[in-house]
PDB file of C-alpha atoms and ligand atoms in Angstrom:
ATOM      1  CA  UNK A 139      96.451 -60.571 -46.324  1.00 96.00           C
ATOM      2  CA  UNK A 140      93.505 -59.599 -43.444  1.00 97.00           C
ATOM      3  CA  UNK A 141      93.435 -61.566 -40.793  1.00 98.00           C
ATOM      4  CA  UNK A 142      90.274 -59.263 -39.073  1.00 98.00           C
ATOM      5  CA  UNK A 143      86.858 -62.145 -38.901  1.00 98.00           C
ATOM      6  CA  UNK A 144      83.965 -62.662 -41.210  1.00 98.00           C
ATOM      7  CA  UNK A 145      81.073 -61.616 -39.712  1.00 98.00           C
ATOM      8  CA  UNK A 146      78.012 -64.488 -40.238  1.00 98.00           C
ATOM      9  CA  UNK A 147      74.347 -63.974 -38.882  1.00 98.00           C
ATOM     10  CA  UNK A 148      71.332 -65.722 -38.973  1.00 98.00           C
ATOM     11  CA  UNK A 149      67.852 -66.040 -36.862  1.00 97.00           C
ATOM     12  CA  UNK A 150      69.574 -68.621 -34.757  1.00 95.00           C
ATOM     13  CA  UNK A 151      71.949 -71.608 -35.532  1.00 95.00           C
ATOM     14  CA  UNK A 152      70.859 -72.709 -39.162  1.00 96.00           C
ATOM     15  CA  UNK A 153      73.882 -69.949 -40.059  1.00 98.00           C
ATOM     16  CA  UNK A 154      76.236 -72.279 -38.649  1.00 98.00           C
ATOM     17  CA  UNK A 155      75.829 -74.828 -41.637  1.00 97.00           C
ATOM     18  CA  UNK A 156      77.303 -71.736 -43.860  1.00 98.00           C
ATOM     19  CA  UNK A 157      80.264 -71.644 -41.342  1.00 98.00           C
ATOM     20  CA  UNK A 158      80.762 -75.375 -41.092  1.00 97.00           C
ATOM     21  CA  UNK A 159      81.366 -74.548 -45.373  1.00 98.00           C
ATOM     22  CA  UNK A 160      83.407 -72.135 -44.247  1.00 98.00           C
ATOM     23  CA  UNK A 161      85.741 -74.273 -42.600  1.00 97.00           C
ATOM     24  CA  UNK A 162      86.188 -76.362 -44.781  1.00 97.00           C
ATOM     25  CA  UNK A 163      87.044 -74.367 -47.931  1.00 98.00           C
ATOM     26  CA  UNK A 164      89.187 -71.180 -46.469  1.00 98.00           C
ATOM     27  CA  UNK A 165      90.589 -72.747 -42.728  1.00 96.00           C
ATOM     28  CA  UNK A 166      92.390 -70.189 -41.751  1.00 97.00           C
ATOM     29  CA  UNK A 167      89.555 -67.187 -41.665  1.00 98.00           C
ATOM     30  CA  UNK A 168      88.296 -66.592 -38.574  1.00 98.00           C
ATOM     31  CA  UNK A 169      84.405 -66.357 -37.827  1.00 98.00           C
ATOM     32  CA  UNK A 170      82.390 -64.011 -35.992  1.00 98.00           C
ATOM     33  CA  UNK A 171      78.775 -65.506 -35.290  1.00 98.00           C
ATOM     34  CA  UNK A 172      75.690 -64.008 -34.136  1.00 98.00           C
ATOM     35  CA  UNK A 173      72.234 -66.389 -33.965  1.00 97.00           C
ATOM     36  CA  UNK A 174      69.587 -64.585 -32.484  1.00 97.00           C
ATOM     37  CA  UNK A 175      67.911 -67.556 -30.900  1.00 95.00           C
ATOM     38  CA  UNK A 176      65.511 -65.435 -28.652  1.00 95.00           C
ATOM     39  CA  UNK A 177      63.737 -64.047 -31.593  1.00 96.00           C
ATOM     40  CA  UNK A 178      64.089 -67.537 -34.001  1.00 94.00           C
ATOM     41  CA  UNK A 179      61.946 -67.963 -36.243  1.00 96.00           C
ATOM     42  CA  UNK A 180      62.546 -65.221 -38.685  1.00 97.00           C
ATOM     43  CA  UNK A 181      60.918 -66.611 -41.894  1.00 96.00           C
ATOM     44  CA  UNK A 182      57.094 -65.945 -40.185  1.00 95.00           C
ATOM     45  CA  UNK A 183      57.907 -62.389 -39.493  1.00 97.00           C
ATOM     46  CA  UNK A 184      57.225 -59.060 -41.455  1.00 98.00           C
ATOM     47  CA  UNK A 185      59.760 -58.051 -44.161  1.00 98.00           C
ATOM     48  CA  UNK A 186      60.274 -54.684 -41.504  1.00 98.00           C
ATOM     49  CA  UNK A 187      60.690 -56.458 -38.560  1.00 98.00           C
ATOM     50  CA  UNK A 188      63.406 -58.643 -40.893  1.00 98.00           C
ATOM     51  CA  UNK A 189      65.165 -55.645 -42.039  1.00 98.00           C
ATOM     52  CA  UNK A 190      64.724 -54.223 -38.031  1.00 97.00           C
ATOM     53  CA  UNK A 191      66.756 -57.332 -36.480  1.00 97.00           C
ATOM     54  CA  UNK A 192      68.963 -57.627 -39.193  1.00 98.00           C
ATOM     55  CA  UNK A 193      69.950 -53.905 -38.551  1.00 98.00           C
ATOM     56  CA  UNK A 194      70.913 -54.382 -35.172  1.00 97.00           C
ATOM     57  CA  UNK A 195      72.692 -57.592 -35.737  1.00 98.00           C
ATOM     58  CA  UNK A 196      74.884 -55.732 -38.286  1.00 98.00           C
ATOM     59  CA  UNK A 197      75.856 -53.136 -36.374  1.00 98.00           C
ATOM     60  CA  UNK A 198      76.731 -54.949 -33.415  1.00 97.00           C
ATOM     61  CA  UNK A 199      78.934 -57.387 -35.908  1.00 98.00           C
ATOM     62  CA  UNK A 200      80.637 -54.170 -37.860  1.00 98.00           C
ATOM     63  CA  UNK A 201      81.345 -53.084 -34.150  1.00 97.00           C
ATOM     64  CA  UNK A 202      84.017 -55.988 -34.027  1.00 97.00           C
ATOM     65  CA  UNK A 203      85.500 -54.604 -37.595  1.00 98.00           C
ATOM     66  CA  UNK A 204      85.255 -57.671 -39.884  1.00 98.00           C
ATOM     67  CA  UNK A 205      86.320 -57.807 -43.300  1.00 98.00           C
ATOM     68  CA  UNK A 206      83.202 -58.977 -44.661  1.00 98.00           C
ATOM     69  CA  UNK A 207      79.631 -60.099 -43.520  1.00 98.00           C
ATOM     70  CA  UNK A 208      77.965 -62.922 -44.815  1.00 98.00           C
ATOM     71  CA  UNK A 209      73.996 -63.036 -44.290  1.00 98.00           C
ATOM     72  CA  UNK A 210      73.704 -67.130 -43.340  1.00 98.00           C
ATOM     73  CA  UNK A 211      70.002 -66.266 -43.767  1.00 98.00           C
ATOM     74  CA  UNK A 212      68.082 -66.651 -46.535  1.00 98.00           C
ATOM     75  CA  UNK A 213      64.772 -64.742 -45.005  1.00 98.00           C
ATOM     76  CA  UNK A 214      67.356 -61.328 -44.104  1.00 98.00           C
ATOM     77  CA  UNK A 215      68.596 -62.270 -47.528  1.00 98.00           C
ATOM     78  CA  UNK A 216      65.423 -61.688 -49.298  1.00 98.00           C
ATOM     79  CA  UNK A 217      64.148 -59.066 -47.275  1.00 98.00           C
ATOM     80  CA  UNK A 218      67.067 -56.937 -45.952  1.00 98.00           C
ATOM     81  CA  UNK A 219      70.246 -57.128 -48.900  1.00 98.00           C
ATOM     82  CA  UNK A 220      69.518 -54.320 -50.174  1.00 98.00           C
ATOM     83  CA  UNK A 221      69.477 -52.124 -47.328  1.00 98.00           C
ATOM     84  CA  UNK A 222      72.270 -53.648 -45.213  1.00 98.00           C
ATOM     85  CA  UNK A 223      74.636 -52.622 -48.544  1.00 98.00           C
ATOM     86  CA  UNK A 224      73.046 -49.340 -48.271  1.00 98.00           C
ATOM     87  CA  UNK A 225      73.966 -48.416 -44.901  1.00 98.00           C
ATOM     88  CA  UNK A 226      77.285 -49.830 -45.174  1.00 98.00           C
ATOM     89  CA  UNK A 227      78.230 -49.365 -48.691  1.00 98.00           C
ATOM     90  CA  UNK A 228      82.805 -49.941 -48.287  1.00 97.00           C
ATOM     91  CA  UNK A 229      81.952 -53.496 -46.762  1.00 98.00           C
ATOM     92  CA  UNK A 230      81.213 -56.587 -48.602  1.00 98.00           C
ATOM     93  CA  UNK A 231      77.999 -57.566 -47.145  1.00 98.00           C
ATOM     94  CA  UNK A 232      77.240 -61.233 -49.564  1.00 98.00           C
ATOM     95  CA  UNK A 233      73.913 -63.136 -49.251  1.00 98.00           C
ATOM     96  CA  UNK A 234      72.848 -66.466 -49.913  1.00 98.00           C
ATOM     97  CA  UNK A 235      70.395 -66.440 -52.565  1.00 98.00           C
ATOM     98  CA  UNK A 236      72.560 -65.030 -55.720  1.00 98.00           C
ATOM     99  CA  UNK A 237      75.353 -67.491 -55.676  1.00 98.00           C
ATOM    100  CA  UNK A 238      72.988 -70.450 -55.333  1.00 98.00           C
ATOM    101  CA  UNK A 239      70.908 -69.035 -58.121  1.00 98.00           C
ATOM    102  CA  UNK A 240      73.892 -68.927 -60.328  1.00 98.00           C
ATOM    103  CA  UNK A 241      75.024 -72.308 -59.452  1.00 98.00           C
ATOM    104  CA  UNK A 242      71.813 -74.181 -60.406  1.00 98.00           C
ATOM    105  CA  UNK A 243      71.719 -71.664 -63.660  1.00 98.00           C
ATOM    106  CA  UNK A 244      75.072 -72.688 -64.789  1.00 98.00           C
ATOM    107  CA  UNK A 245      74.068 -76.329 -64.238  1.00 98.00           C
ATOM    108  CA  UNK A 246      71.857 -76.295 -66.595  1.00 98.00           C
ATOM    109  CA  UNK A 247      68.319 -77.115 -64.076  1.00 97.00           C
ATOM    110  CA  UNK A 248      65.457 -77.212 -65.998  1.00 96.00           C
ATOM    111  CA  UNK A 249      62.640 -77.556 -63.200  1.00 97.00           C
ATOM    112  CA  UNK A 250      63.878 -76.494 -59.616  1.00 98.00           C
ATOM    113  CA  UNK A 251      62.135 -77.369 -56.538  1.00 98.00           C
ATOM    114  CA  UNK A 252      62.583 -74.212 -53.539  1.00 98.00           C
ATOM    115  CA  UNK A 253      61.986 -74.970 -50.219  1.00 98.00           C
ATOM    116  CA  UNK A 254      62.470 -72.128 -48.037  1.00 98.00           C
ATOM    117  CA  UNK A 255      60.511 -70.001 -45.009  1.00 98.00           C
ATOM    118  CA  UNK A 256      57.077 -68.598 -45.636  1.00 98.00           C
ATOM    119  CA  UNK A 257      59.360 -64.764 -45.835  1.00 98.00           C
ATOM    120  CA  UNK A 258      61.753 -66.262 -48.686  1.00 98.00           C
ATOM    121  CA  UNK A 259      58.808 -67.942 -50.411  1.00 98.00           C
ATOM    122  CA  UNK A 260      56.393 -64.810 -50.202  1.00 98.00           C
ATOM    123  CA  UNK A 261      58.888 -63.062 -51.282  1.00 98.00           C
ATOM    124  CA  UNK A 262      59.631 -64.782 -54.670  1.00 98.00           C
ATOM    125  CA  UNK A 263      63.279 -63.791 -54.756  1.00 98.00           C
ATOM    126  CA  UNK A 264      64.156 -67.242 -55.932  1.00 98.00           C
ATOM    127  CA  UNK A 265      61.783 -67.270 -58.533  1.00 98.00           C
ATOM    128  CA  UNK A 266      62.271 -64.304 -60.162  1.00 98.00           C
ATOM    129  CA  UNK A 267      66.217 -64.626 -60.175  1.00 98.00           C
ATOM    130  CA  UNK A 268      65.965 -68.124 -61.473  1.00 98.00           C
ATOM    131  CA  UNK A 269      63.720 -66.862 -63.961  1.00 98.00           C
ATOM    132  CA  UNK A 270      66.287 -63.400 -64.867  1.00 98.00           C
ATOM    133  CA  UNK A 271      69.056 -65.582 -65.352  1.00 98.00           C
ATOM    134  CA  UNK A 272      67.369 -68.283 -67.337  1.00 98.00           C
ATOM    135  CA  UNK A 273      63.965 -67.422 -68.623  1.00 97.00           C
ATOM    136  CA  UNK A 274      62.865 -71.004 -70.210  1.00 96.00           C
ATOM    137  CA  UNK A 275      63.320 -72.446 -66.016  1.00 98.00           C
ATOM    138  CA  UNK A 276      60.422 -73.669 -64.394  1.00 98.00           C
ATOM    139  CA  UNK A 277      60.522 -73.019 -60.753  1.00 98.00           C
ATOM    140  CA  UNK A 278      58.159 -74.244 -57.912  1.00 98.00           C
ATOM    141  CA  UNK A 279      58.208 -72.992 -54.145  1.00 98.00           C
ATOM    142  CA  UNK A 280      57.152 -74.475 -51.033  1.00 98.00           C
ATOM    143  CA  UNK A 281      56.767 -72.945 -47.587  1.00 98.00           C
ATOM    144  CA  UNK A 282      58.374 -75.376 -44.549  1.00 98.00           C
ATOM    145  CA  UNK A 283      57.711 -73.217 -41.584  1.00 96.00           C
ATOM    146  CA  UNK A 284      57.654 -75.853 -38.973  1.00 97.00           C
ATOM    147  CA  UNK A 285      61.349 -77.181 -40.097  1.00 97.00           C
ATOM    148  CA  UNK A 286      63.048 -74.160 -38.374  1.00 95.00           C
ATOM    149  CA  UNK A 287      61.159 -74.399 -34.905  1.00 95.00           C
ATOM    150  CA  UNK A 288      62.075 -78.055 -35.149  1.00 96.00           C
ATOM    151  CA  UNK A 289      66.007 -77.649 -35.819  1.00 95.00           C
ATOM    152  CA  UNK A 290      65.944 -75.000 -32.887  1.00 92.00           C
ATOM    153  CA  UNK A 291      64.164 -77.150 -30.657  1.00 93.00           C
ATOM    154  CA  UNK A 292      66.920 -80.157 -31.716  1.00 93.00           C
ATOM    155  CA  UNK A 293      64.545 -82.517 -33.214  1.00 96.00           C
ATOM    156  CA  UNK A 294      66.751 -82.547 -36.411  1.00 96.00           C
ATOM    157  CA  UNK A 295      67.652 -86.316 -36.121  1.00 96.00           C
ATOM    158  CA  UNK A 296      63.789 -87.426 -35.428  1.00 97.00           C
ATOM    159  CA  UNK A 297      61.391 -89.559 -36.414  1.00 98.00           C
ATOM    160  CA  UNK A 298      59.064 -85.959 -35.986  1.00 98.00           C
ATOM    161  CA  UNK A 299      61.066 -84.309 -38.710  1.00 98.00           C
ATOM    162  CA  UNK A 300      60.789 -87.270 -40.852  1.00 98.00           C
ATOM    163  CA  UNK A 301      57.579 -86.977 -41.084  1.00 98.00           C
ATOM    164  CA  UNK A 302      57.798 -83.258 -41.273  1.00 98.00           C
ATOM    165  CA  UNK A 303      59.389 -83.104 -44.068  1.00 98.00           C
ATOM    166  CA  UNK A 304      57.312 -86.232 -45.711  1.00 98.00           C
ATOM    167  CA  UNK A 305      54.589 -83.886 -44.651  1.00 98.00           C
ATOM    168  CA  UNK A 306      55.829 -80.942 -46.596  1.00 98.00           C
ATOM    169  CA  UNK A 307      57.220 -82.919 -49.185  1.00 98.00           C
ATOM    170  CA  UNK A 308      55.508 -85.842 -50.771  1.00 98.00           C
ATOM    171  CA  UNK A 309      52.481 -83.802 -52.676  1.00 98.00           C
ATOM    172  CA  UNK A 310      55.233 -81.205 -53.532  1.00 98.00           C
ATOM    173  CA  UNK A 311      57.455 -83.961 -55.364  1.00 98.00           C
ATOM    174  CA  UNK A 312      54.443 -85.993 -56.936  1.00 97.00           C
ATOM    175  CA  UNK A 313      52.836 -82.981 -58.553  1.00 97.00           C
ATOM    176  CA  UNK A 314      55.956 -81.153 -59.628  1.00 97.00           C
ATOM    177  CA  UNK A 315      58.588 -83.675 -60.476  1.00 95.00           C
ATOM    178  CA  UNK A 316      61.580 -81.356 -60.931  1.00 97.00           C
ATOM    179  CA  UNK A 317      65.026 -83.355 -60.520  1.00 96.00           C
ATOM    180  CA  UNK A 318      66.592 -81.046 -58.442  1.00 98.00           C
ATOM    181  CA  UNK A 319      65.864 -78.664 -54.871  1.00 98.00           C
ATOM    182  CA  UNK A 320      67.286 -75.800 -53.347  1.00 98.00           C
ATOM    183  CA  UNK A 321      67.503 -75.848 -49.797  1.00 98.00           C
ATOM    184  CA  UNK A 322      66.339 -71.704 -49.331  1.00 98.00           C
ATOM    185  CA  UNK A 323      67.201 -71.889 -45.873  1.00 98.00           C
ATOM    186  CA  UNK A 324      70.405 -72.263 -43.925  1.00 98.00           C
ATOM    187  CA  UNK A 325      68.595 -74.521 -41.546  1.00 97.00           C
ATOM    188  CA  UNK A 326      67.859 -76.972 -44.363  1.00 98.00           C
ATOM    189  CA  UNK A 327      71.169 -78.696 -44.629  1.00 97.00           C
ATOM    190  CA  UNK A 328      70.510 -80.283 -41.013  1.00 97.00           C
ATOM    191  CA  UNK A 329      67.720 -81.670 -42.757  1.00 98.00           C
ATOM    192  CA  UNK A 330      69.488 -82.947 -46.175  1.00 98.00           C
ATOM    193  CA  UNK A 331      69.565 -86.412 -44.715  1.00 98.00           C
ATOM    194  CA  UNK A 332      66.179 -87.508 -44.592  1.00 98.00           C
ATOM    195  CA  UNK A 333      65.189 -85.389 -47.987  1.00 98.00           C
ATOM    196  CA  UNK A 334      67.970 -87.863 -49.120  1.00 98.00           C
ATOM    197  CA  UNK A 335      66.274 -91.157 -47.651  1.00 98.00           C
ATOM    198  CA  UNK A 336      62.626 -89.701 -48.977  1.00 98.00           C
ATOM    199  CA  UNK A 337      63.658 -88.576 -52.631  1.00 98.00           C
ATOM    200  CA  UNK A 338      66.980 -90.577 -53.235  1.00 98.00           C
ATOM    201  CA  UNK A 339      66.896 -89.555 -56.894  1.00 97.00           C
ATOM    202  CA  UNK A 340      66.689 -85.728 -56.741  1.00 98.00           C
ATOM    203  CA  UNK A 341      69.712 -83.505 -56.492  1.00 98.00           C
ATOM    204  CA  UNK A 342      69.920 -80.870 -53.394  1.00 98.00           C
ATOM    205  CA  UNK A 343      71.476 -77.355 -54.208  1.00 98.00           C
ATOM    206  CA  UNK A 344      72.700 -75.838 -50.699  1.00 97.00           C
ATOM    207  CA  UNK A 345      72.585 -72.187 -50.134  1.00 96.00           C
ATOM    208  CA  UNK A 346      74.856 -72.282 -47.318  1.00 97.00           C
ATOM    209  CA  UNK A 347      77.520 -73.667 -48.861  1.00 98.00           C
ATOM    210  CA  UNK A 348      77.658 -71.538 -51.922  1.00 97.00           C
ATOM    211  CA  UNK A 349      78.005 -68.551 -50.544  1.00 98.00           C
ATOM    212  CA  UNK A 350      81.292 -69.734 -49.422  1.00 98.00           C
ATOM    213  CA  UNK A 351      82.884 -70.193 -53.427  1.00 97.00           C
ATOM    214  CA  UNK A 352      81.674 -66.655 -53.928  1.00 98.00           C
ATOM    215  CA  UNK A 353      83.475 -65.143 -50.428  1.00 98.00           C
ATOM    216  CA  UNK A 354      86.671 -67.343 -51.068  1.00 98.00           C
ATOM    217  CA  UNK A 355      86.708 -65.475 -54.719  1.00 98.00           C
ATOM    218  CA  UNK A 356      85.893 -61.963 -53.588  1.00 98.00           C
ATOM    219  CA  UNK A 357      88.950 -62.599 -50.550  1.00 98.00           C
ATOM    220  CA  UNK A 358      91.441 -63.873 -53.413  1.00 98.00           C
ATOM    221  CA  UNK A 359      91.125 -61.185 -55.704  1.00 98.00           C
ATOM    222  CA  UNK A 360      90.752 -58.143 -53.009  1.00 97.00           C
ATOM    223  CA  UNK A 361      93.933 -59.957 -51.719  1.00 98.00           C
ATOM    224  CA  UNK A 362      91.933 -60.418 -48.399  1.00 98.00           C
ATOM    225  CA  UNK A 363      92.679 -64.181 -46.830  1.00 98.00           C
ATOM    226  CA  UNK A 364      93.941 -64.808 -43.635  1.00 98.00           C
ATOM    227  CA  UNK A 365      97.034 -66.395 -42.849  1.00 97.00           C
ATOM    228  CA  UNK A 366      97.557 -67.519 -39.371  1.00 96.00           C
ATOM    229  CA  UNK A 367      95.495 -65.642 -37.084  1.00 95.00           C
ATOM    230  CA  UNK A 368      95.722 -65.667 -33.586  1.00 94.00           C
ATOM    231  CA  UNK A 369      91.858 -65.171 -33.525  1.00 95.00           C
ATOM    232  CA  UNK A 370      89.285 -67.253 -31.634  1.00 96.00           C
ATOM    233  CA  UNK A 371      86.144 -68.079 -33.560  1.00 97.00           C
ATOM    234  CA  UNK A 372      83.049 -66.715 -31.780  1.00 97.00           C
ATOM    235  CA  UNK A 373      79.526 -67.402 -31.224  1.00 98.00           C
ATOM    236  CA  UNK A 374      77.286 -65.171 -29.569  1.00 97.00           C
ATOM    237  CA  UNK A 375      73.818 -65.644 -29.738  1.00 97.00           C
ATOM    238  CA  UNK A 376      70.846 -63.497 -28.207  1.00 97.00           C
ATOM    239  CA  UNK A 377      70.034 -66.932 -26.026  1.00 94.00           C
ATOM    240  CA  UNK A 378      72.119 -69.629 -24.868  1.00 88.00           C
ATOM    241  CA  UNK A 379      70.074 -72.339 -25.774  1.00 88.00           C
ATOM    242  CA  UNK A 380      70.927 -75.962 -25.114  1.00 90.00           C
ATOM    243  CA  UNK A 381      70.489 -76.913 -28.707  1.00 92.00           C
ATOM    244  CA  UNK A 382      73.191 -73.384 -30.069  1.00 95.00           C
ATOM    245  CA  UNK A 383      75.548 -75.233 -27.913  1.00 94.00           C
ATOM    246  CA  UNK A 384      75.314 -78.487 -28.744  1.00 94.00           C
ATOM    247  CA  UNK A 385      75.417 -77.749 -32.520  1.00 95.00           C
ATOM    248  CA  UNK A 386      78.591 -75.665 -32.526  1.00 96.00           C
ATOM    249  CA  UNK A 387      80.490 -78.379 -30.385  1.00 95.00           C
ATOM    250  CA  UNK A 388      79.216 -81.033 -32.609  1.00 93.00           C
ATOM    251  CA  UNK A 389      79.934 -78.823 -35.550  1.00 95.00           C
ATOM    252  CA  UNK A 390      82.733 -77.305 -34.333  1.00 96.00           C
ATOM    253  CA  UNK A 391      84.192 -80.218 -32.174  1.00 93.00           C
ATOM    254  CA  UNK A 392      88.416 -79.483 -32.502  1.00 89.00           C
ATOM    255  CA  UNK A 393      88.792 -76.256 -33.057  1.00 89.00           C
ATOM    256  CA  UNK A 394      89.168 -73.511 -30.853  1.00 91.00           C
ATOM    257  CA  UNK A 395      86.004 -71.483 -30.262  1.00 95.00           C
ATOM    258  CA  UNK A 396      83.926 -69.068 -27.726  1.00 95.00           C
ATOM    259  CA  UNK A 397      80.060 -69.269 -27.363  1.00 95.00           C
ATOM    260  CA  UNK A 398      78.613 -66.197 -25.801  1.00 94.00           C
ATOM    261  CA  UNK A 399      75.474 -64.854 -25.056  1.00 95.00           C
ATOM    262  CA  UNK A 400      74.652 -60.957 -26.246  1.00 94.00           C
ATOM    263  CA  UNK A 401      71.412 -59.203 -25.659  1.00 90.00           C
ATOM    264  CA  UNK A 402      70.735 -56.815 -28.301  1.00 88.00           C
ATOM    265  CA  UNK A 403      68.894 -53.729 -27.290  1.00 73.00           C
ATOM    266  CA  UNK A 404      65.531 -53.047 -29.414  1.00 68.00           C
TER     267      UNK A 404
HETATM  268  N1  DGL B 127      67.949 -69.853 -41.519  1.00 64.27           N
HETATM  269  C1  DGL B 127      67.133 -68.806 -41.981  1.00 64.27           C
HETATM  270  C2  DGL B 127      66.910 -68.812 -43.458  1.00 64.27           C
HETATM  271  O1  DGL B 127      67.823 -69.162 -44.153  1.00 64.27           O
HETATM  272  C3  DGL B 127      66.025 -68.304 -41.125  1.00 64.27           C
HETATM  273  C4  DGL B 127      64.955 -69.224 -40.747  1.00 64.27           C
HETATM  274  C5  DGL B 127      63.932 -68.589 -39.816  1.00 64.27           C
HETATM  275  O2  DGL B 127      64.324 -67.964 -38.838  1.00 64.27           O
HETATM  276  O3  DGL B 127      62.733 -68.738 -40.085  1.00 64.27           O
HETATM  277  O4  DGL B 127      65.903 -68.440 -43.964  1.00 64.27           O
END
């Protein structure tokens, strides 16, 4: 048993879909949370500037001593993995991409849609994993970068990002016509609704949530769950936007949490 938090980041609150996952597959585990709302968006950013905020954010949330870190970010995913493991090399540091690659492997996809930020998507990590794993897949990417600004700003249950994602979407679908999508950004789930009411018939693979399956695994066999805690989830973010706290009381609406804000020095 380890009743010490998981440490979850992200670029702001699209993390907090992972967490919601979180919730409902291991209750018990306790959550550190840092969104770093003052410097959302990540996905239009250079890969060192990623791999810069990521850095920080890490070493603030090792600073609380969790058991494990989970990068709710697909864009630090692609970008920053690799070195986070690196610099701390005895913690489990898990990212998004892997897991949700594995899942759409093992069922089977034969053309995948990717949605994801312009940093995921430029980075082709999706691709090229899909591709490792199964070789015959056919894989096609899309940049959304105006979904994240929009989920920030709370427009997620608009007319706006309707027609956002109809915007991003329609071409994408018509040309491609692959049967199923992965949402490559933690944001995305917010959005699963009206890719739902758009393309009724195509099946949605959600990076946030399968992250989770792998962490509850790794905690199992290392022997590492929680078991009643006296530990209050937290939320800090770098700033205390309206929208950060309405999502984690409408996410996070009966349980017992703190939302603070924490400046990270550059
Ligand atoms: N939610 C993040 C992701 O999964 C970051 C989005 C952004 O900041 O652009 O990619």
């Amino acid at each position: 048993m380890d009743n010490r938090p998981i440490g979850f980041f992200d670029s702001g609150l699209g993390g907090l879909t992972s967490v919601y996952e979180l919730h409902k597959l291991l209750p018990e585990e306790k959550v550190i949370y840092y969104g770093d709302t003052a410097r959302t968006p990540y996905g239009s950013k250079s890969p060192d500037t990623i791999r810069r905020f990521a850095t920080q954010i890490v070493d603030y949330l090792v600073s609380k001593n969790p058991k494990m870190i989970i990068i709710a970010c697909n864009t630090v995913t692609s970008w920053a993995l690799d070195s986070l493991r690196e610099r701390y090399p005895e913690l489990p540091i898990l990212g998004v991409i892997r897991p949700t690659v594995r899942k759409v492997v093992n069922d089977g996809c034969k053309r995948v849609g990717v949605i994801a930020t312009k940093a995921t998507i430029n980075s082709d990590v999706y691709g090229k994993s899909l591709k490792a794993m199964e070789p015959g897949i056919e894989v096609y990417s899309l940049a959304c970068p105006a979904v994240v600004p929009l989920v920030e700003e709370g427009f997620t249950d608009t007319k706006i990002m309707e027609l956002t994602v109809k915007h991003y979407m329609d071409d994408f679908v018509k040309e491609n016509k692959f049967e199923n999508l992965i949402l490559g950004c933690t944001h995305y789930p917010l959005i699963a609704e009206h890719l739902n009411k758009l393309y009724p018939d195509i099946r949605l693979y959600n990076s946030s949530a399968e992250v989770i399956k792998d962490a509850k695994d790794i905690l199992e066999r290392n022997d590492m769950l929680a078991c009643g805690s006296d530990l209050t989830d937290r939320y800090y973010a770098s700033d205390l936007s309206e929208n950060f706290i309405a999502m984690t009381d409408y996410l996070f609406a009966g349980t017992d949490f703190r939302v603070k804000f924490v400046k990270l020095e550059d």
